[in-house]
Amino acid sequence: MIIAPGPASIELGLKIAELLGIRTVPIELKTFPDGESYIRYTEDIGGEDVVIVQNTCPPQEVNLIQLVLLIDAAKDLKANSVTAVVPYLAYARQMKRSRSGEAVSIKAIIKLIEKAGADRFITVNIHEKDILKWFNIRVQNLSAIPLLANFLKDHGYAGAFSLAPDDGALEANKEADKVLGGGYGCLYKDRDVITGEVKAKRKKFDVRGRDCVVFDDIVSTGETMEVAIKTLKNQDARKVCAACVHPILVAGAIERVLGSGAELIIGTDSVPSTVSIVSIAPIIAEALKRKA
Ligand code: R5P
């Protein structure tokens, strides 16, 4: 097995290879004057089981196209098998048609990945597990929540209350509670399908004077976190941490989350950022050790 660290995930790819003690194949990337990507495997990959690590965080379109070029080239260069490791799968939040005429974007993305020739797909905390059924290749969805929760347990949050900012994050917060042990709860979130504005139903939690963590898969604008953190702070929680697997963090998101009363925001290196403190390399390396 060899690792091909794609341009969007070089550090993560190298970490995974180091944990597995296997070779990496450097990828040459050039960008043409019109913005198109040029991709080249700089070593022979014929007959190898190639693991491409390439995230599809912003800029999504560029990173997705590079992923497709990497998969297609690996097949064309006669790789024995191609595994695509895509920790954050772009467009996974558009998985149903809320308004007539909408594209169900994630279906198109899955078709692209499969048609390019991937034999196996590994992702981390996919936004909605139902998406997995649309894959026809072997697919694994890993969870980075225990890694985040263990980090927080070792850094002053043992016994903290875990809060899901919406029902989609409930399972993650149950998982976190197995590590932190302070109980868990869930807010009901409603997002306006046109404006994107987030509102949560009022709910009372037993958090007075207690430490809390809000676990979510993604922080993008930070609006969802803001609503959850304010809910906890308004109910006299002591310190509150915002923890996510994929810190997408569009401009102003960190300020928004900290400004709403969180003392800390942490994420994983699924998406490189200033808060990507916890590495997901160990869970990916473990998954790769299990035979395809
Ligand atoms: C949506 O349900 C996701 O799980 C996240 O809660 C959401 O994507 C976060 O987005 P934002 O930070 O823009 O509120």
Coordinates of C-alpha atoms and ligand atoms in Angstrom, one line a residue:
M1 CA 0.0 0.0 0.0
I2 CA 1.2 3.5 -0.8
I3 CA -0.1 6.9 0.2
A4 CA -0.7 9.7 -2.4
P5 CA -1.2 12.9 -0.3
G6 CA -3.3 15.1 -2.5
P7 CA -2.6 18.9 -2.6
A8 CA -5.4 19.6 -0.1
S9 CA -4.2 17.1 2.5
I10 CA -0.4 16.9 2.3
E11 CA 0.3 17.0 6.0
L12 CA -2.5 14.6 6.9
G13 CA -1.4 12.2 4.2
L14 CA 2.2 12.2 5.5
K15 CA 1.1 11.6 9.0
I16 CA -1.0 8.6 8.0
A17 CA 1.9 7.2 6.0
E18 CA 4.2 7.7 9.0
L19 CA 1.9 5.9 11.3
L20 CA 1.6 3.0 8.9
G21 CA 5.3 3.0 8.1
I22 CA 4.6 3.0 4.3
R23 CA 5.9 5.0 1.3
T24 CA 4.3 8.1 0.0
V25 CA 4.3 9.2 -3.7
P26 CA 4.7 12.9 -4.1
I27 CA 2.1 14.6 -6.3
E28 CA 3.2 17.4 -8.6
L29 CA 0.6 20.2 -8.8
K30 CA 0.6 23.1 -11.2
T31 CA -2.1 25.6 -11.8
F32 CA -2.6 26.8 -15.3
P33 CA -3.0 30.6 -16.0
D34 CA -6.8 30.0 -16.4
G35 CA -7.0 28.3 -13.0
E36 CA -7.2 24.6 -14.2
S37 CA -5.2 22.1 -12.1
Y38 CA -2.4 19.9 -13.5
I39 CA -1.7 16.7 -11.5
R40 CA 1.1 14.2 -11.9
Y41 CA 2.2 11.2 -9.9
T42 CA 6.0 11.6 -9.7
E43 CA 6.7 7.9 -9.2
D44 CA 5.5 4.6 -10.8
I45 CA 2.3 3.4 -9.1
G46 CA 1.5 0.5 -11.4
G47 CA 0.3 -2.6 -9.5
E48 CA 0.2 -0.7 -6.1
D49 CA -2.7 -0.3 -3.7
V50 CA -2.9 3.5 -3.9
V51 CA -4.5 5.5 -1.0
I52 CA -5.3 9.0 -2.1
V53 CA -5.8 11.4 0.8
Q54 CA -7.5 14.6 -0.5
N55 CA -10.0 16.7 1.4
T56 CA -12.8 18.6 -0.3
C57 CA -13.0 21.5 2.0
P58 CA -13.0 25.0 0.5
P59 CA -12.1 25.7 -2.2
Q60 CA -14.4 22.7 -2.8
E61 CA -14.6 22.8 -6.6
V62 CA -10.8 22.9 -7.0
N63 CA -10.2 20.2 -4.4
L64 CA -13.0 18.0 -5.9
I65 CA -11.6 18.2 -9.4
Q66 CA -8.1 17.4 -8.1
L67 CA -9.5 14.4 -6.3
V68 CA -11.2 13.2 -9.5
L69 CA -7.9 13.7 -11.5
L70 CA -6.0 11.8 -8.8
I71 CA -8.4 8.8 -8.8
D72 CA -8.7 8.7 -12.6
A73 CA -5.0 8.9 -13.2
A74 CA -4.3 6.2 -10.6
K75 CA -6.6 3.8 -12.4
D76 CA -5.1 4.8 -15.8
L77 CA -1.6 4.2 -14.5
K78 CA -2.7 0.6 -13.6
A79 CA -2.9 0.9 -9.8
N80 CA -4.1 -2.4 -8.3
S81 CA -6.7 -0.6 -6.2
V82 CA -7.6 3.0 -5.4
T83 CA -8.9 4.1 -2.0
A84 CA -10.1 7.6 -1.7
V85 CA -9.7 9.1 1.8
V86 CA -11.8 12.3 1.9
P87 CA -12.3 13.3 5.6
Y88 CA -14.7 16.1 4.8
L89 CA -17.0 15.4 1.9
A90 CA -18.1 18.6 0.3
Y91 CA -21.8 19.1 -0.6
A92 CA -22.9 16.5 1.9
R93 CA -25.3 19.0 3.4
Q94 CA -27.3 19.2 0.2
M95 CA -28.7 15.6 0.4
K96 CA -32.4 16.3 -0.2
R97 CA -34.6 18.5 -2.2
S98 CA -36.1 21.1 0.1
R99 CA -37.4 23.3 -2.6
S100 CA -38.6 22.2 -6.0
G101 CA -36.0 22.2 -8.8
E102 CA -33.0 21.9 -6.4
A103 CA -30.0 19.8 -7.3
V104 CA -29.4 17.0 -4.8
S105 CA -25.7 17.9 -5.0
I106 CA -24.2 15.0 -3.0
K107 CA -25.6 12.4 -5.4
A108 CA -23.7 14.1 -8.2
I109 CA -20.5 14.2 -6.2
I110 CA -20.7 10.5 -5.3
K111 CA -21.3 9.6 -9.0
L112 CA -18.1 11.6 -9.9
I113 CA -16.0 9.8 -7.3
E114 CA -17.3 6.4 -8.4
K115 CA -17.1 7.0 -12.1
A116 CA -13.5 8.2 -11.7
G117 CA -12.7 4.7 -10.5
A118 CA -12.4 4.7 -6.7
D119 CA -12.7 1.1 -5.3
R120 CA -13.1 2.2 -1.7
F121 CA -14.1 5.4 0.0
I122 CA -13.2 6.5 3.6
T123 CA -14.7 9.6 5.2
V124 CA -15.0 11.0 8.7
N125 CA -18.2 12.0 10.4
I126 CA -20.2 12.4 7.2
H127 CA -22.9 15.0 7.7
E128 CA -25.7 12.5 7.3
K129 CA -25.2 8.7 7.4
D130 CA -28.1 8.1 5.0
I131 CA -25.8 9.4 2.2
L132 CA -23.7 6.3 2.6
K133 CA -26.4 4.1 0.9
W134 CA -25.8 6.0 -2.4
F135 CA -22.3 4.6 -2.7
N136 CA -21.9 1.4 -4.7
I137 CA -18.3 0.9 -3.6
R138 CA -17.0 -0.1 -0.2
V139 CA -17.5 2.9 2.1
Q140 CA -16.5 3.6 5.7
N141 CA -17.5 6.5 7.9
L142 CA -15.2 7.0 10.8
S143 CA -15.9 9.0 13.9
A144 CA -13.4 11.5 15.3
I145 CA -15.7 12.3 18.3
P146 CA -13.9 10.0 20.8
L147 CA -10.6 11.7 19.8
L148 CA -12.0 15.2 20.5
A149 CA -13.7 14.1 23.7
N150 CA -10.6 12.4 25.0
F151 CA -8.5 15.5 24.2
L152 CA -11.0 17.6 26.1
K153 CA -11.2 15.1 29.0
D154 CA -7.4 15.6 29.4
H155 CA -7.7 19.3 29.2
G156 CA -10.1 20.2 31.9
Y157 CA -13.5 19.0 30.6
A158 CA -13.9 15.6 32.3
G159 CA -17.5 15.4 33.6
A160 CA -18.7 18.2 31.2
F161 CA -22.2 18.2 29.8
S162 CA -22.4 17.5 26.0
L163 CA -24.9 19.5 24.0
A164 CA -26.0 18.7 20.5
P165 CA -26.9 21.9 18.7
D166 CA -29.4 20.0 16.6
D167 CA -30.8 16.5 16.4
G168 CA -28.3 15.6 13.6
A169 CA -25.5 15.9 16.2
L170 CA -27.3 13.9 18.9
E171 CA -25.4 10.6 18.2
A172 CA -22.1 12.4 18.3
N173 CA -22.9 13.9 21.7
K174 CA -24.0 10.6 23.0
E175 CA -20.6 9.2 21.9
A176 CA -18.8 12.1 23.5
D177 CA -20.7 11.6 26.8
K178 CA -19.3 8.0 27.0
V179 CA -15.9 9.7 27.4
L180 CA -16.8 12.9 29.3
G181 CA -19.6 11.4 31.5
G182 CA -21.5 14.5 32.4
G183 CA -24.7 13.7 30.5
Y184 CA -26.0 15.1 27.2
G185 CA -28.9 17.0 25.7
C186 CA -30.1 18.2 22.4
L187 CA -31.5 21.5 21.0
Y188 CA -34.0 21.5 18.2
K189 CA -32.6 23.8 15.4
D190 CA -34.5 25.2 12.5
R191 CA -32.7 26.8 9.6
D192 CA -34.6 28.9 7.1
V193 CA -34.1 27.3 3.7
I194 CA -33.9 30.6 2.0
T195 CA -32.1 33.0 4.3
G196 CA -30.1 30.3 6.2
E197 CA -30.9 31.9 9.5
V198 CA -30.7 29.5 12.5
K199 CA -33.2 29.4 15.3
A200 CA -33.4 27.0 18.2
K201 CA -36.4 26.1 20.3
R202 CA -36.1 27.2 24.0
K203 CA -35.1 24.3 26.2
K204 CA -33.9 24.0 29.8
F205 CA -30.7 22.1 30.7
D206 CA -29.2 21.3 34.1
V207 CA -26.0 23.2 33.4
R208 CA -25.8 25.9 36.1
G209 CA -22.2 26.3 37.2
R210 CA -21.1 23.4 35.0
D211 CA -18.7 23.0 32.2
C212 CA -20.2 22.1 28.8
V213 CA -19.1 21.1 25.3
V214 CA -21.1 21.5 22.1
F215 CA -20.0 18.8 19.7
D216 CA -20.9 19.2 16.0
D217 CA -19.7 17.8 12.7
I218 CA -19.0 21.2 11.0
V219 CA -18.5 24.8 12.0
S220 CA -18.9 26.9 9.0
T221 CA -20.3 30.4 9.7
G222 CA -20.5 29.6 13.4
E223 CA -24.2 30.5 13.7
T224 CA -25.3 27.0 14.9
M225 CA -22.6 27.1 17.6
E226 CA -23.5 30.6 18.6
V227 CA -27.1 29.7 19.2
A228 CA -26.1 26.6 21.3
I229 CA -23.4 28.4 23.3
K230 CA -25.7 31.4 24.1
T231 CA -28.4 28.9 25.2
L232 CA -25.9 27.3 27.7
K233 CA -24.4 30.7 28.9
N234 CA -27.9 32.1 29.4
Q235 CA -28.6 29.1 31.7
D236 CA -25.4 30.0 33.7
A237 CA -23.1 27.3 32.4
R238 CA -19.5 27.9 33.6
K239 CA -17.1 27.4 30.8
V240 CA -18.2 26.2 27.4
C241 CA -16.2 24.7 24.6
A242 CA -17.2 24.4 20.9
A243 CA -15.8 21.2 19.4
C244 CA -16.1 20.1 15.8
V245 CA -14.7 17.5 13.4
H246 CA -14.5 19.7 10.3
P247 CA -13.5 23.3 11.1
I248 CA -14.6 24.9 7.8
L249 CA -14.6 28.3 9.5
V250 CA -15.6 30.9 7.0
A251 CA -14.4 34.4 7.7
G252 CA -15.5 35.7 11.1
A253 CA -16.6 32.3 12.4
I254 CA -14.0 32.0 15.2
E255 CA -14.8 35.5 16.4
R256 CA -18.5 34.7 16.3
V257 CA -18.1 31.5 18.4
L258 CA -15.8 33.0 20.9
G259 CA -17.9 36.2 21.0
S260 CA -21.0 34.2 22.0
G261 CA -19.3 33.0 25.2
A262 CA -17.2 30.0 24.3
E263 CA -13.8 29.9 26.1
L264 CA -12.4 27.5 23.5
I265 CA -13.0 26.3 20.0
I266 CA -11.3 23.1 18.8
G267 CA -11.4 21.0 15.7
T268 CA -9.4 18.2 13.9
D269 CA -6.9 18.4 11.1
S270 CA -9.5 17.0 8.7
V271 CA -9.5 20.7 7.7
P272 CA -6.3 22.6 8.4
S273 CA -7.0 25.7 10.5
T274 CA -5.7 27.5 13.6
V275 CA -8.0 25.4 15.7
S276 CA -7.2 22.0 14.2
I277 CA -5.6 20.7 17.3
V278 CA -6.6 17.0 17.2
S279 CA -5.3 14.7 14.5
I280 CA -7.6 12.2 12.8
A281 CA -4.5 10.4 11.3
P282 CA -4.7 7.5 13.9
I283 CA -8.3 6.5 13.0
I284 CA -7.6 6.6 9.3
A285 CA -4.4 4.6 9.7
E286 CA -6.3 2.0 11.7
A287 CA -9.1 1.8 9.1
L288 CA -6.5 1.3 6.3
K289 CA -4.8 -1.5 8.3
R290 CA -8.1 -3.4 8.1
K291 CA -7.9 -5.2 4.8
A292 CA -10.0 -3.7 2.0
Ligands
R5P1 C1 -25.7 21.2 9.9 O1 -26.7 20.7 10.4 C2 -24.3 20.9 10.4 O2 -24.3 19.8 11.3 C3 -23.7 22.1 11.2 O3 -24.5 22.3 12.3 C4 -23.8 23.3 10.3 O4 -23.3 23.0 9.0 C5 -22.9 24.4 10.8 O5 -23.0 25.5 10.0 P1 -22.9 27.0 10.6 O6 -21.6 27.0 11.3 O7 -22.9 27.8 9.3 O8 -24.1 27.2 11.4

